Coordinates of C-alpha atoms in Angstrom, one line a residue:
M1 CA -11.1 -34.1 49.4
S2 CA -12.6 -31.2 47.4
K3 CA -9.5 -29.0 47.6
Q4 CA -7.0 -31.6 46.5
Y5 CA -6.3 -30.9 42.8
I6 CA -4.2 -32.7 40.2
L7 CA -2.5 -30.9 37.3
S8 CA -2.5 -32.8 34.0
I9 CA -0.3 -31.6 31.3
D10 CA -1.5 -33.0 28.0
N11 CA 0.8 -32.3 25.0
G12 CA -1.1 -33.4 21.9
T13 CA -0.4 -32.9 18.3
Q14 CA -2.5 -29.8 17.9
S15 CA -2.2 -28.2 21.3
V16 CA -0.8 -28.3 24.9
R17 CA -3.4 -28.3 27.6
A18 CA -2.9 -27.7 31.3
I19 CA -5.9 -29.0 33.2
L20 CA -6.7 -28.9 36.9
F21 CA -8.9 -31.8 38.0
D22 CA -10.6 -32.5 41.4
L23 CA -10.9 -36.0 42.8
R24 CA -14.3 -36.5 41.2
G25 CA -12.9 -36.0 37.7
N26 CA -14.3 -32.5 37.3
I27 CA -12.3 -29.8 35.5
I28 CA -11.6 -27.0 37.8
A29 CA -9.6 -24.9 35.3
K30 CA -8.1 -25.4 31.9
S31 CA -5.8 -23.5 29.6
Q32 CA -4.8 -24.4 26.1
V33 CA -1.9 -23.3 23.9
H34 CA -2.3 -24.2 20.2
L35 CA 0.6 -25.6 18.3
E36 CA 1.7 -25.7 14.7
A37 CA 1.5 -29.5 14.4
Y38 CA 4.8 -29.7 12.6
F39 CA 7.1 -28.1 10.1
S40 CA 8.4 -29.9 7.0
D41 CA 11.8 -29.3 5.4
Q42 CA 11.2 -32.1 2.9
P43 CA 8.0 -33.8 1.7
G44 CA 6.8 -36.4 4.2
W45 CA 8.9 -35.0 7.1
A46 CA 7.2 -33.8 10.2
E47 CA 9.4 -32.1 12.8
H48 CA 8.9 -29.8 15.8
H49 CA 11.3 -27.9 18.0
P50 CA 11.5 -29.5 21.5
E51 CA 11.9 -26.1 23.1
D52 CA 8.6 -25.0 21.5
Y53 CA 6.8 -27.9 23.2
W54 CA 8.3 -26.9 26.6
Q55 CA 7.5 -23.2 26.1
A56 CA 3.9 -24.2 25.3
V57 CA 3.8 -26.2 28.6
C58 CA 5.1 -23.2 30.5
T59 CA 2.6 -20.8 28.9
A60 CA -0.3 -23.1 29.5
C61 CA 0.6 -23.5 33.2
Q62 CA 1.3 -19.7 33.7
R63 CA -2.1 -18.9 32.3
L64 CA -3.8 -21.1 35.0
W65 CA -2.3 -19.0 37.7
N66 CA -2.3 -15.6 36.0
E67 CA -5.5 -15.5 34.0
L68 CA -7.7 -18.0 35.8
G69 CA -6.5 -17.1 39.3
I70 CA -5.7 -20.6 40.5
S71 CA -3.2 -20.9 43.3
P72 CA -0.2 -23.3 42.5
S73 CA -0.4 -24.4 46.2
S74 CA -3.7 -26.2 45.4
V75 CA -1.8 -28.6 43.1
H76 CA -1.0 -31.9 45.0
G77 CA 0.7 -33.6 42.0
V78 CA 1.5 -33.3 38.3
A79 CA 1.2 -35.9 35.6
V80 CA 2.2 -35.6 31.9
T81 CA 0.6 -37.3 29.0
T82 CA 1.7 -36.8 25.4
Q83 CA 1.3 -37.8 21.8
R84 CA 3.1 -41.1 21.1
G85 CA 6.2 -41.9 19.1
T86 CA 7.7 -38.4 19.0
M87 CA 11.5 -38.7 19.5
I88 CA 14.1 -36.2 20.9
N89 CA 17.9 -36.3 20.9
L90 CA 19.7 -34.6 23.8
D91 CA 23.4 -33.9 24.2
K92 CA 25.4 -34.3 27.5
Q93 CA 24.2 -30.9 28.7
G94 CA 20.5 -32.0 28.2
Q95 CA 20.1 -29.7 25.1
P96 CA 18.2 -30.8 22.0
L97 CA 20.6 -31.6 19.1
R98 CA 17.9 -31.4 16.4
P99 CA 14.2 -30.9 16.0
A100 CA 12.0 -33.7 17.4
I101 CA 10.9 -36.2 14.7
T102 CA 7.1 -36.4 15.3
W103 CA 4.9 -39.4 15.0
L104 CA 3.5 -38.0 11.7
D105 CA 6.9 -38.1 10.1
Q106 CA 7.0 -40.5 7.1
R107 CA 10.7 -40.8 6.4
R108 CA 12.4 -44.2 6.4
T109 CA 15.8 -45.5 5.7
D110 CA 17.2 -48.6 3.9
I111 CA 20.5 -48.2 5.7
V112 CA 19.8 -50.2 8.9
P113 CA 21.9 -52.1 11.5
S114 CA 22.3 -55.8 10.6
V115 CA 20.5 -58.5 12.6
N116 CA 22.1 -61.8 13.3
P117 CA 21.2 -64.2 10.4
L118 CA 19.8 -66.8 12.9
W119 CA 17.2 -64.2 14.0
M120 CA 16.4 -63.3 10.4
T121 CA 15.9 -67.0 9.5
A122 CA 13.6 -67.5 12.4
F123 CA 11.6 -64.4 11.3
K124 CA 11.3 -65.7 7.8
L125 CA 10.1 -69.1 9.1
A126 CA 7.5 -67.2 11.3
G127 CA 6.4 -65.2 8.2
V128 CA 7.3 -61.9 9.9
A129 CA 10.5 -60.9 8.2
S130 CA 8.7 -58.0 6.3
T131 CA 7.4 -56.7 9.6
I132 CA 10.9 -56.7 11.1
N133 CA 12.3 -54.9 8.1
F134 CA 9.5 -52.4 8.3
F135 CA 10.4 -51.8 12.0
R136 CA 14.1 -51.2 11.1
G137 CA 13.3 -48.9 8.2
E138 CA 10.8 -46.8 10.2
A139 CA 12.9 -46.4 13.3
E140 CA 13.9 -42.7 13.7
A141 CA 17.1 -43.7 15.4
N142 CA 18.2 -45.7 12.4
W143 CA 17.5 -42.8 10.1
I144 CA 19.4 -40.3 12.2
K145 CA 22.4 -42.6 12.5
A146 CA 22.4 -43.2 8.7
H147 CA 21.8 -39.6 7.6
Q148 CA 23.0 -37.4 10.5
P149 CA 25.8 -39.6 12.0
D150 CA 27.4 -36.5 13.7
I151 CA 24.2 -35.9 15.6
W152 CA 23.8 -39.5 16.5
D153 CA 27.4 -39.6 17.9
K154 CA 26.6 -36.6 20.1
T155 CA 23.4 -38.0 21.4
D156 CA 23.7 -38.7 25.1
K157 CA 19.9 -39.3 25.8
Y158 CA 17.3 -40.5 23.4
L159 CA 13.8 -39.7 24.8
M160 CA 10.2 -39.7 23.8
L161 CA 8.4 -36.4 24.2
S162 CA 7.0 -37.6 27.6
G163 CA 10.5 -38.4 28.9
Y164 CA 11.7 -35.0 27.7
L165 CA 9.0 -33.1 29.5
N166 CA 9.5 -35.1 32.6
Y167 CA 13.2 -34.2 32.5
R168 CA 12.4 -30.5 32.1
L169 CA 10.0 -30.7 35.1
C170 CA 12.0 -32.7 37.6
G171 CA 15.6 -33.0 36.2
N172 CA 15.5 -36.8 36.1
F173 CA 15.8 -38.9 33.0
I174 CA 12.7 -41.0 33.8
D175 CA 9.6 -42.0 31.9
S176 CA 6.5 -44.1 32.4
I177 CA 6.2 -47.7 31.1
G178 CA 2.8 -46.5 29.9
S179 CA 4.3 -44.0 27.4
Q180 CA 6.6 -46.4 25.5
V181 CA 4.9 -46.6 22.1
G182 CA 7.5 -46.2 19.3
Y183 CA 10.5 -47.7 17.6
L184 CA 12.5 -48.5 20.7
P185 CA 14.0 -51.7 22.2
F186 CA 11.0 -52.1 24.5
D187 CA 9.7 -55.5 25.7
Y188 CA 6.0 -55.1 25.2
K189 CA 5.1 -58.3 26.9
G190 CA 7.4 -57.8 29.9
L191 CA 6.6 -54.1 30.1
K192 CA 10.3 -53.1 30.4
W193 CA 13.3 -52.4 28.3
A194 CA 14.2 -55.4 26.2
G195 CA 16.7 -58.0 27.6
K196 CA 20.3 -57.9 26.6
L197 CA 19.9 -60.7 24.0
D198 CA 16.7 -59.3 22.4
W199 CA 16.9 -58.8 18.6
K200 CA 15.7 -55.2 19.0
W201 CA 19.1 -54.1 20.3
Q202 CA 20.6 -55.4 17.0
A203 CA 17.8 -53.9 14.8
L204 CA 18.1 -50.4 16.3
A205 CA 21.0 -48.0 16.7
V206 CA 19.8 -47.2 20.2
K207 CA 22.2 -47.9 23.2
A208 CA 20.8 -48.8 26.6
E209 CA 22.6 -46.0 28.4
S210 CA 20.9 -43.3 26.3
L211 CA 17.4 -44.4 27.5
P212 CA 15.6 -43.2 30.6
E213 CA 14.7 -45.2 33.6
L214 CA 11.2 -46.7 33.3
V215 CA 8.6 -46.9 36.1
P216 CA 4.9 -48.1 36.2
P217 CA 2.0 -45.6 35.9
G218 CA 1.2 -44.0 39.2
T219 CA 4.9 -43.9 40.4
V220 CA 6.3 -40.7 41.9
M221 CA 9.2 -40.0 39.4
G222 CA 10.6 -36.9 41.1
H223 CA 9.6 -33.5 42.2
I224 CA 9.2 -30.2 40.4
S225 CA 12.6 -28.5 40.3
Q226 CA 13.4 -24.9 41.1
A227 CA 14.2 -24.2 37.4
A228 CA 10.8 -25.7 36.4
E229 CA 9.0 -23.6 39.1
A230 CA 10.6 -20.4 37.6
A231 CA 9.4 -21.4 34.1
T232 CA 5.9 -22.9 34.8
G233 CA 4.9 -21.5 38.2
I234 CA 4.2 -25.0 39.6
L235 CA 5.7 -25.0 43.1
A236 CA 9.1 -26.7 43.5
G237 CA 8.8 -29.9 45.4
T238 CA 5.3 -30.8 44.0
P239 CA 5.4 -34.6 43.1
L240 CA 5.6 -35.5 39.4
L241 CA 3.8 -38.8 38.7
A242 CA 4.1 -41.3 35.9
A243 CA 1.0 -41.4 33.7
A244 CA 0.9 -42.9 30.1
A245 CA 0.7 -42.0 26.5
D246 CA -2.4 -40.0 25.4
K247 CA -4.4 -42.9 23.9
A248 CA -3.7 -45.1 27.0
C249 CA -4.8 -42.3 29.3
E250 CA -7.9 -41.8 27.1
V251 CA -8.9 -45.4 27.7
I252 CA -9.1 -45.1 31.5
G253 CA -10.3 -41.5 31.3
A254 CA -13.3 -42.8 29.4
G255 CA -13.9 -45.4 32.1
C256 CA -12.9 -48.4 29.9
Q257 CA -11.3 -50.7 32.4
Q258 CA -13.2 -53.9 31.7
P259 CA -12.3 -55.9 28.5
N260 CA -16.0 -55.9 27.4
I261 CA -16.0 -52.1 27.0
G262 CA -14.6 -50.9 23.7
C263 CA -13.0 -47.5 23.8
L264 CA -13.1 -45.7 20.4
S265 CA -11.0 -42.6 20.0
Y266 CA -12.1 -40.3 17.2
G267 CA -8.9 -38.4 17.1
T268 CA -6.3 -37.6 14.4
T269 CA -5.7 -41.3 14.4
A270 CA -8.9 -43.3 15.0
T271 CA -8.5 -46.3 17.3
I272 CA -10.4 -49.0 19.1
N273 CA -8.9 -50.2 22.4
T274 CA -9.8 -52.6 25.2
T275 CA -7.9 -53.0 28.4
S276 CA -6.6 -56.5 29.1
K277 CA -4.6 -58.1 31.9
K278 CA -3.4 -60.7 29.3
Y279 CA -0.9 -60.0 26.5
L280 CA -2.8 -60.3 23.2
E281 CA -1.5 -59.6 19.7
V282 CA -4.6 -58.6 17.7
T283 CA -2.4 -58.5 14.6
P284 CA 0.4 -61.2 14.7
F285 CA 3.7 -59.7 15.8
I286 CA 2.2 -56.2 16.4
P287 CA 2.2 -56.0 20.2
P288 CA -0.5 -54.5 22.4
Y289 CA 0.6 -51.3 23.9
P290 CA 1.2 -50.6 27.6
A291 CA -2.0 -49.5 29.4
A292 CA -2.3 -46.6 31.8
I293 CA -2.9 -49.2 34.6
P294 CA 0.2 -51.1 35.7
N295 CA 0.7 -54.7 34.4
S296 CA -2.1 -54.2 31.8
Y297 CA -2.2 -53.9 28.0
S298 CA -4.2 -51.9 25.5
T299 CA -5.3 -54.1 22.6
E300 CA -5.5 -51.5 19.9
V301 CA -6.4 -51.3 16.3
Q302 CA -5.6 -48.1 14.5
I303 CA -7.0 -46.3 11.4
F304 CA -4.0 -44.0 10.8
R305 CA -5.8 -41.1 9.2
G306 CA -9.0 -41.4 11.3
Y307 CA -10.6 -38.1 12.1
W308 CA -7.9 -36.3 10.1
M309 CA -10.2 -37.3 7.2
V310 CA -13.0 -35.1 8.7
N311 CA -10.6 -32.1 8.7
W312 CA -9.5 -33.1 5.2
F313 CA -13.1 -32.9 4.0
K314 CA -13.6 -29.5 5.7
E315 CA -10.5 -28.1 4.1
Q316 CA -11.3 -29.5 0.6
F317 CA -15.1 -29.3 0.5
G318 CA -16.4 -27.4 3.5
H319 CA -15.9 -23.8 2.6
H320 CA -19.6 -23.1 2.5
E321 CA -20.2 -24.3 6.0
K322 CA -17.2 -22.5 7.3
L323 CA -18.4 -19.2 5.9
Q324 CA -22.0 -19.8 7.1
A325 CA -20.8 -20.7 10.6
A326 CA -18.8 -17.5 10.8
E327 CA -21.9 -15.5 9.7
Q328 CA -24.1 -17.2 12.2
G329 CA -21.6 -17.2 15.0
V330 CA -21.7 -21.0 15.5
L331 CA -19.1 -23.7 15.2
P332 CA -18.7 -25.2 11.7
E333 CA -19.1 -28.7 13.4
A334 CA -22.8 -27.9 14.1
L335 CA -23.4 -27.3 10.3
F336 CA -21.5 -30.5 9.4
D337 CA -23.8 -32.4 11.7
E338 CA -26.7 -31.0 9.6
L339 CA -25.0 -32.3 6.5
V340 CA -24.9 -35.8 8.0
N341 CA -28.5 -35.8 9.1
A342 CA -29.7 -34.7 5.7
V343 CA -28.5 -38.1 4.3
P344 CA -30.1 -41.5 5.0
P345 CA -28.0 -44.3 6.7
G346 CA -25.8 -46.0 4.0
S347 CA -25.3 -42.7 2.2
M348 CA -27.5 -44.0 -0.7
G349 CA -24.9 -46.6 -1.6
L350 CA -21.7 -44.5 -1.3
M351 CA -19.1 -46.7 0.5
L352 CA -15.8 -45.5 1.7
Q353 CA -12.6 -47.4 2.7
P354 CA -10.6 -45.0 4.9
Y355 CA -7.1 -46.0 4.0
W356 CA -5.8 -42.5 3.1
T357 CA -2.6 -43.7 4.9
P358 CA -1.9 -47.4 4.8
G359 CA -1.4 -49.6 7.9
I360 CA 1.5 -51.6 9.1
K361 CA 0.2 -55.0 8.3
V362 CA -3.6 -54.7 8.1
P363 CA -4.2 -53.1 5.6
G364 CA -0.9 -53.6 3.8
A365 CA 1.5 -50.9 2.6
E366 CA -0.1 -50.9 -0.8
A367 CA -3.5 -49.8 0.5
K368 CA -5.2 -46.7 -0.7
G369 CA -8.5 -44.9 0.1
A370 CA -11.5 -45.7 -2.0
I371 CA -15.0 -44.4 -2.5
I372 CA -17.4 -46.6 -4.6
G373 CA -21.0 -46.4 -5.5
F374 CA -21.3 -42.8 -6.9
G375 CA -24.5 -41.8 -8.7
D376 CA -26.0 -38.5 -9.8
V377 CA -27.9 -38.2 -6.5
H378 CA -24.7 -37.8 -4.5
T379 CA -23.7 -34.5 -3.0
R380 CA -21.0 -33.4 -0.6
A381 CA -23.3 -34.3 2.3
H382 CA -23.4 -38.0 1.1
M383 CA -19.6 -37.9 0.9
Y384 CA -19.2 -36.5 4.4
R385 CA -21.6 -39.1 5.9
A386 CA -19.7 -41.8 3.9
I387 CA -16.4 -40.8 5.6
L388 CA -18.0 -41.1 9.1
E389 CA -19.5 -44.5 8.1
G390 CA -16.3 -45.8 6.5
L391 CA -14.3 -45.0 9.7
A392 CA -17.0 -46.7 11.8
Y393 CA -16.9 -49.8 9.5
A394 CA -13.1 -50.0 9.8
L395 CA -13.3 -49.7 13.6
R396 CA -16.0 -52.4 13.7
E397 CA -13.7 -54.7 11.8
G398 CA -11.0 -53.9 14.5
K399 CA -13.6 -54.7 17.2
E400 CA -14.2 -58.1 15.7
R401 CA -10.5 -58.9 15.4
I402 CA -10.1 -58.0 19.1
E403 CA -13.0 -60.2 20.1
K404 CA -11.7 -63.1 18.1
R405 CA -8.2 -62.9 19.7
S406 CA -9.4 -62.2 23.3
G407 CA -12.5 -64.4 23.4
V408 CA -14.3 -61.5 25.1
A409 CA -17.4 -60.0 23.5
I410 CA -17.4 -56.2 23.4
T411 CA -20.9 -55.2 24.7
E412 CA -20.7 -51.4 25.0
L413 CA -18.7 -48.5 23.5
R414 CA -17.3 -45.3 24.9
I415 CA -16.1 -42.6 22.5
S416 CA -13.6 -39.9 23.1
G417 CA -11.6 -37.5 20.9
G418 CA -12.8 -34.6 18.8
G419 CA -15.3 -36.7 16.8
S420 CA -17.2 -37.6 20.0
Q421 CA -18.6 -34.1 20.2
S422 CA -20.8 -34.8 17.1
D423 CA -24.2 -36.3 18.0
A424 CA -24.5 -37.4 14.4
A425 CA -21.2 -39.3 14.5
M426 CA -22.2 -40.9 17.9
Q427 CA -25.6 -42.1 16.6
L428 CA -24.1 -43.4 13.4
T429 CA -21.5 -45.4 15.4
A430 CA -24.1 -46.9 17.6
D431 CA -26.1 -47.9 14.5
I432 CA -23.1 -49.5 12.7
F433 CA -21.9 -51.4 15.8
G434 CA -25.4 -52.2 17.0
L435 CA -24.3 -51.3 20.5
P436 CA -25.1 -48.7 23.1
T437 CA -22.5 -45.9 22.6
S438 CA -21.7 -43.4 25.3
R439 CA -19.6 -40.3 25.5
P440 CA -17.8 -39.6 28.7
H441 CA -18.9 -36.8 31.0
I442 CA -16.0 -34.6 29.8
Y443 CA -14.2 -34.3 26.5
E444 CA -10.7 -34.1 28.1
T445 CA -10.3 -37.9 28.6
S446 CA -6.5 -38.1 28.1
G447 CA -5.9 -35.4 30.7
L448 CA -8.4 -37.2 33.1
G449 CA -6.6 -40.5 32.6
A450 CA -3.3 -38.9 33.6
A451 CA -5.1 -37.4 36.7
I452 CA -6.4 -40.8 37.6
D453 CA -2.8 -42.2 37.5
A454 CA -1.6 -39.3 39.8
A455 CA -4.6 -39.7 42.2
V456 CA -3.7 -43.4 42.7
G457 CA 0.0 -42.7 42.9
L458 CA -0.5 -40.1 45.6
G459 CA -2.9 -42.3 47.6
L460 CA -5.8 -39.9 47.1
H461 CA -7.8 -42.8 45.8
P462 CA -6.9 -46.3 47.2
S463 CA -6.9 -48.2 43.9
F464 CA -7.4 -47.8 40.1
D465 CA -10.8 -49.5 40.5
V466 CA -11.9 -46.8 42.9
A467 CA -10.3 -43.9 41.1
I468 CA -11.9 -44.9 37.7
K469 CA -15.3 -45.3 39.4
E470 CA -15.0 -42.0 41.3
M471 CA -13.5 -39.9 38.5
T472 CA -15.3 -41.1 35.3
R473 CA -18.9 -41.3 34.4
I474 CA -21.1 -41.4 31.3
G475 CA -22.3 -38.1 29.8
K476 CA -24.8 -39.2 27.1
T477 CA -25.7 -42.7 25.7
F478 CA -26.9 -43.3 22.1
E479 CA -28.9 -46.5 21.6
P480 CA -28.8 -48.1 18.1
I481 CA -31.8 -47.7 15.9
A482 CA -32.8 -51.2 14.8
H483 CA -33.8 -50.3 11.2
H484 CA -30.5 -48.4 10.7
H485 CA -28.5 -51.2 12.2
Q486 CA -30.1 -53.7 9.7
I487 CA -29.1 -51.5 6.7
Y488 CA -25.5 -51.1 8.0
N489 CA -25.1 -54.8 8.8
E490 CA -26.0 -55.7 5.2
L491 CA -23.6 -53.1 3.8
Y492 CA -20.9 -54.1 6.2
H493 CA -21.0 -57.8 5.5
R494 CA -21.9 -57.8 1.9
V495 CA -19.9 -54.8 0.7
Y496 CA -17.4 -53.2 3.1
Q497 CA -15.8 -56.5 4.2
K498 CA -15.2 -57.4 0.6
M499 CA -13.8 -54.1 -0.6
Y500 CA -10.1 -54.5 0.5
A501 CA -9.6 -58.0 -0.9
R502 CA -11.1 -57.0 -4.2
L503 CA -9.3 -53.7 -4.5
Q504 CA -6.0 -54.9 -3.2
P505 CA -4.7 -56.2 -6.6
L506 CA -5.6 -52.8 -8.2
Y507 CA -3.9 -50.9 -5.4
K508 CA -0.7 -53.0 -6.2
E509 CA -1.0 -52.1 -9.9
I510 CA -1.4 -48.4 -9.1
Q511 CA 1.6 -48.6 -6.8
Q512 CA 3.7 -50.3 -9.6
I513 CA 2.7 -47.9 -12.3
T514 CA 2.9 -44.6 -10.3
G515 CA 5.4 -45.4 -7.6
Y516 CA 3.0 -44.1 -5.0
P517 CA 2.8 -45.0 -2.1
K518 CA 6.5 -45.8 -2.2
M519 CA 7.3 -49.5 -2.0
H520 CA 9.4 -50.6 1.0

């Protein structure tokens, strides 16, 4: 067992990681290639050259063999997990026609395909017409067709980043059901491409023949090609297995298989997820996403600018800690934890609503970020702690929405993503939720989730139950401090939960007066 390794390729927003796992979920070797998250030709655009993603994958793999001395023959299977919603247009030769439009891109179009009036009447009656129009305007395919029709006409295949990397590795146009999170004609309930009569084919410019074949997580999709061996060093013939999108992989990599375990991801987007065998829409008409386990769903609530806000704080207000950290030879994060711990729970009344980017339906498109309760006692440290507290409040609200819809109480939390490395953030989360909060034994939970998919698909573990039990475990658990929880409970119920309803009319006034954020 010990010599059977799985290679996970994790193409995130900030970096590409090639990680070799054993069947106990230990990291044997890892190499990381940092990415420029995106380039922007116009305000709000966020693009990335597909070839750059592929070259980063190749470099990350080559480093494993060349610098870390790992033999490619020890790899029994490969699985790819990627950021979600990043779209790539390929021509008939399989060459990219334009830069990828990444998930961070904010462009939208009002020139959209028309939907049968009967559908639109039904949507109006159901009260979801605005959600459908949002979907049509946000879809990258509709923007390209409207503004770059020549490129859309030449598009032979329209793939997510996961599908593109699978194609580069095995030569097949194939992708995992677990990776389909984006503006595509996907049937989230049926976990397959939408049926011929589905309204999504009318609402989107996408044609069925341009989409890849879909298979469940854990399926062998093909084998590493000769061309991919030459580029990556992975041996030709090595099986390539379907995994899932990074957040879905994070959920199983953190061991969150039961619906009573909430998986918080403190990443660029902060999320709370549970795994469900049942199809549950936590927000009406916003579907749950496919899980990294076949025939399962991830009930997810997102805070769009989650732990991005921590980086925002560091960039805008954290120069002192960054300089100090460089002098002391420590990571700035350690000094930011000291900032948090210098401030009492509740940040002496400073309350933050983390809507720096609005949501799809909850909160509405008019939402803005807010900090209230300033006094002369407040410093940068209070503001930093208030950011962490505001994110945890927002995720607690998400937890309560999931519980209400599912009827299952969430009794424990696991946290993954960059923010999970902070003890201060972990403790504060346990205190706000009033639940034991654990970090997994390793930080690379999305890569581990992909390895779990591959291990089951290759028969190296007999089932997902066994694989998750064998390959995941808890690193450290933070128990809530009763006195802190009491303070947070009062602030959450009496202040935080009332902020959005009271500020919403003012957000709308700001939007009307300034035109920002743009009205859709």
